[in-house]
Amino acid sequence: MKKLSHYDKSGRASMVDVSAKADTRRTATAHAFVRIRPSVLKKLPQNPKGDPLEVARIAGISAAKRTSELIPMCHPLMLSHLDVEAKIEARGVRIHAHATTTGPTGVEMEALTAAAVAALTVYDMTKALDKSIEIQDLHLVEKTGGKSGDYKRGA
């Protein structure tokens, strides 16, 4: 059984030492879904605060760049690319965040942070219309690169 990597021998939380790891190309995609009533979805284009999907996209990108400030044991990464897609569907807004870097550690947390903050932003921009909005299904979809190899959810 694998051990948790963010603890030292005495059980204290610690940042993983990646200094001996080679730089490799790494990618990650994360997902979140914001469940919103259809009547509220119809009003999104008229939102007086601006286009919620575009604001959410920018918020997700900004958040991913600050992941190491938010999650204590994350390494600061130089992101090569980060994109957030937010699309309206019948029951809400589906968000996908894609992160890429070349470095000694992965970008899963950056992709997850981007998806989470984008979802929170959709909530913030629509909460005046409905307090029952739910953020659901935040998860890693896939990742590539690194010692642990590739991962694809459900595969």
GROMACS .gro file of C-alpha atoms in nm:
model
  155
    1MET     CA    1   0.000   0.000   0.000
    2LYS     CA    2   0.125   0.346  -0.089
    3LYS     CA    3   0.181   0.599   0.187
    4LEU     CA    4   0.061   0.955   0.190
    5SER     CA    5   0.330   1.175   0.040
    6HIS     CA    6   0.267   1.498   0.230
    7TYR     CA    7   0.380   1.371   0.571
    8ASP     CA    8   0.732   1.328   0.706
    9LYS     CA    9   0.855   1.030   0.910
   10SER     CA   10   0.719   1.179   1.233
   11GLY     CA   11   0.372   1.238   1.083
   12ARG     CA   12   0.404   1.614   1.035
   13ALA     CA   13   0.262   1.771   0.720
   14SER     CA   14   0.541   1.861   0.480
   15MET     CA   15   0.598   1.968   0.124
   16VAL     CA   16   0.724   1.686  -0.098
   17ASP     CA   17   1.085   1.733  -0.212
   18VAL     CA   18   1.074   1.727  -0.593
   19SER     CA   19   1.426   1.861  -0.645
   20ALA     CA   20   1.559   1.528  -0.776
   21LYS     CA   21   1.270   1.472  -1.018
   22ALA     CA   22   1.316   1.542  -1.387
   23ASP     CA   23   1.109   1.803  -1.563
   24THR     CA   24   0.847   1.639  -1.783
   25ARG     CA   25   0.537   1.764  -1.963
   26ARG     CA   26   0.234   1.725  -1.741
   27THR     CA   27  -0.133   1.793  -1.804
   28ALA     CA   28  -0.451   1.769  -1.602
   29THR     CA   29  -0.822   1.821  -1.668
   30ALA     CA   30  -1.076   1.879  -1.391
   31HIS     CA   31  -1.455   1.901  -1.396
   32ALA     CA   32  -1.725   2.074  -1.194
   33PHE     CA   33  -2.098   2.112  -1.250
   34VAL     CA   34  -2.312   2.398  -1.121
   35ARG     CA   35  -2.675   2.286  -1.098
   36ILE     CA   36  -2.906   2.578  -1.171
   37ARG     CA   37  -3.281   2.587  -1.230
   38PRO     CA   38  -3.379   2.633  -1.598
   39SER     CA   39  -3.561   2.960  -1.520
   40VAL     CA   40  -3.238   3.104  -1.378
   41LEU     CA   41  -3.029   2.971  -1.669
   42LYS     CA   42  -3.249   3.166  -1.911
   43LYS     CA   43  -3.159   3.488  -1.729
   44LEU     CA   44  -2.780   3.446  -1.748
   45PRO     CA   45  -2.738   3.660  -2.064
   46GLN     CA   46  -2.907   3.954  -1.889
   47ASN     CA   47  -2.696   3.936  -1.573
   48PRO     CA   48  -2.622   4.298  -1.469
   49LYS     CA   49  -2.286   4.189  -1.322
   50GLY     CA   50  -2.166   4.079  -1.668
   51ASP     CA   51  -2.143   3.745  -1.848
   52PRO     CA   52  -2.116   3.491  -1.563
   53LEU     CA   53  -1.944   3.231  -1.781
   54GLU     CA   54  -1.672   3.469  -1.899
   55VAL     CA   55  -1.613   3.604  -1.549
   56ALA     CA   56  -1.599   3.243  -1.419
   57ARG     CA   57  -1.347   3.150  -1.688
   58ILE     CA   58  -1.117   3.439  -1.593
   59ALA     CA   59  -1.159   3.365  -1.220
   60GLY     CA   60  -1.063   3.000  -1.276
   61ILE     CA   61  -0.751   3.096  -1.468
   62SER     CA   62  -0.650   3.348  -1.201
   63ALA     CA   63  -0.711   3.097  -0.921
   64ALA     CA   64  -0.503   2.824  -1.085
   65LYS     CA   65  -0.205   3.060  -1.090
   66ARG     CA   66  -0.244   3.105  -0.713
   67THR     CA   67  -0.297   2.742  -0.615
   68SER     CA   68   0.022   2.722  -0.408
   69GLU     CA   69  -0.098   3.021  -0.204
   70LEU     CA   70  -0.428   2.848  -0.129
   71ILE     CA   71  -0.323   2.485  -0.076
   72PRO     CA   72  -0.034   2.481   0.175
   73MET     CA   73   0.171   2.188   0.045
   74CYS     CA   74   0.138   2.266  -0.328
   75HIS     CA   75   0.448   2.373  -0.515
   76PRO     CA   76   0.437   2.701  -0.704
   77LEU     CA   77   0.429   2.605  -1.072
   78MET     CA   78   0.502   2.787  -1.392
   79LEU     CA   79   0.192   2.704  -1.593
   80SER     CA   80   0.251   2.670  -1.966
   81HIS     CA   81  -0.119   2.682  -2.041
   82LEU     CA   82  -0.447   2.702  -1.852
   83ASP     CA   83  -0.793   2.711  -2.002
   84VAL     CA   84  -1.136   2.702  -1.846
   85GLU     CA   85  -1.448   2.616  -2.044
   86ALA     CA   86  -1.794   2.689  -1.905
   87LYS     CA   87  -2.096   2.576  -2.105
   88ILE     CA   88  -2.465   2.608  -2.033
   89GLU     CA   89  -2.658   2.280  -2.036
   90ALA     CA   90  -3.023   2.200  -1.962
   91ARG     CA   91  -2.968   2.167  -1.585
   92GLY     CA   92  -2.676   2.401  -1.524
   93VAL     CA   93  -2.324   2.499  -1.620
   94ARG     CA   94  -2.057   2.238  -1.694
   95ILE     CA   95  -1.698   2.347  -1.629
   96HIS     CA   96  -1.377   2.189  -1.755
   97ALA     CA   97  -1.035   2.325  -1.660
   98HIS     CA   98  -0.723   2.216  -1.850
   99ALA     CA   99  -0.372   2.282  -1.712
  100THR     CA  100  -0.029   2.218  -1.864
  101THR     CA  101   0.324   2.260  -1.734
  102THR     CA  102   0.671   2.121  -1.783
  103GLY     CA  103   0.818   2.055  -1.443
  104PRO     CA  104   0.896   1.807  -1.164
  105THR     CA  105   0.540   1.784  -1.028
  106GLY     CA  106   0.188   1.761  -1.165
  107VAL     CA  107  -0.084   2.016  -1.228
  108GLU     CA  108  -0.385   1.829  -1.089
  109MET     CA  109  -0.437   2.076  -0.805
  110GLU     CA  110  -0.418   2.372  -1.044
  111ALA     CA  111  -0.686   2.220  -1.269
  112LEU     CA  112  -0.907   2.135  -0.968
  113THR     CA  113  -0.862   2.482  -0.820
  114ALA     CA  114  -0.954   2.642  -1.153
  115ALA     CA  115  -1.272   2.432  -1.184
  116ALA     CA  116  -1.372   2.494  -0.822
  117VAL     CA  117  -1.324   2.871  -0.835
  118ALA     CA  118  -1.497   2.896  -1.172
  119ALA     CA  119  -1.795   2.711  -1.022
  120LEU     CA  120  -1.793   2.936  -0.715
  121THR     CA  121  -1.790   3.239  -0.945
  122VAL     CA  122  -2.095   3.115  -1.136
  123TYR     CA  123  -2.266   3.077  -0.798
  124ASP     CA  124  -2.163   3.426  -0.689
  125MET     CA  125  -2.288   3.583  -1.011
  126THR     CA  126  -2.627   3.408  -1.000
  127LYS     CA  127  -2.706   3.376  -0.628
  128ALA     CA  128  -2.932   3.682  -0.636
  129LEU     CA  129  -3.169   3.480  -0.856
  130ASP     CA  130  -3.155   3.152  -0.666
  131LYS     CA  131  -2.992   3.052  -0.338
  132SER     CA  132  -3.045   2.679  -0.406
  133ILE     CA  133  -2.774   2.656  -0.673
  134GLU     CA  134  -2.545   2.358  -0.609
  135ILE     CA  135  -2.185   2.293  -0.703
  136GLN     CA  136  -2.148   1.924  -0.783
  137ASP     CA  137  -1.906   1.667  -0.919
  138LEU     CA  138  -1.573   1.841  -0.867
  139HIS     CA  139  -1.319   1.582  -0.974
  140LEU     CA  140  -1.007   1.506  -1.173
  141VAL     CA  141  -1.097   1.382  -1.522
  142GLU     CA  142  -0.748   1.290  -1.638
  143LYS     CA  143  -0.381   1.362  -1.597
  144THR     CA  144  -0.068   1.281  -1.794
  145GLY     CA  145   0.300   1.269  -1.714
  146GLY     CA  146   0.505   1.206  -1.407
  147LYS     CA  147   0.621   0.903  -1.214
  148SER     CA  148   0.271   0.777  -1.139
  149GLY     CA  149   0.186   0.776  -1.510
  150ASP     CA  150  -0.135   0.867  -1.684
  151TYR     CA  151  -0.479   0.857  -1.524
  152LYS     CA  152  -0.822   0.870  -1.683
  153ARG     CA  153  -1.134   0.868  -1.464
  154GLY     CA  154  -1.341   0.557  -1.516
  155ALA     CA  155  -1.074   0.381  -1.722
   0.00000   0.00000   0.00000
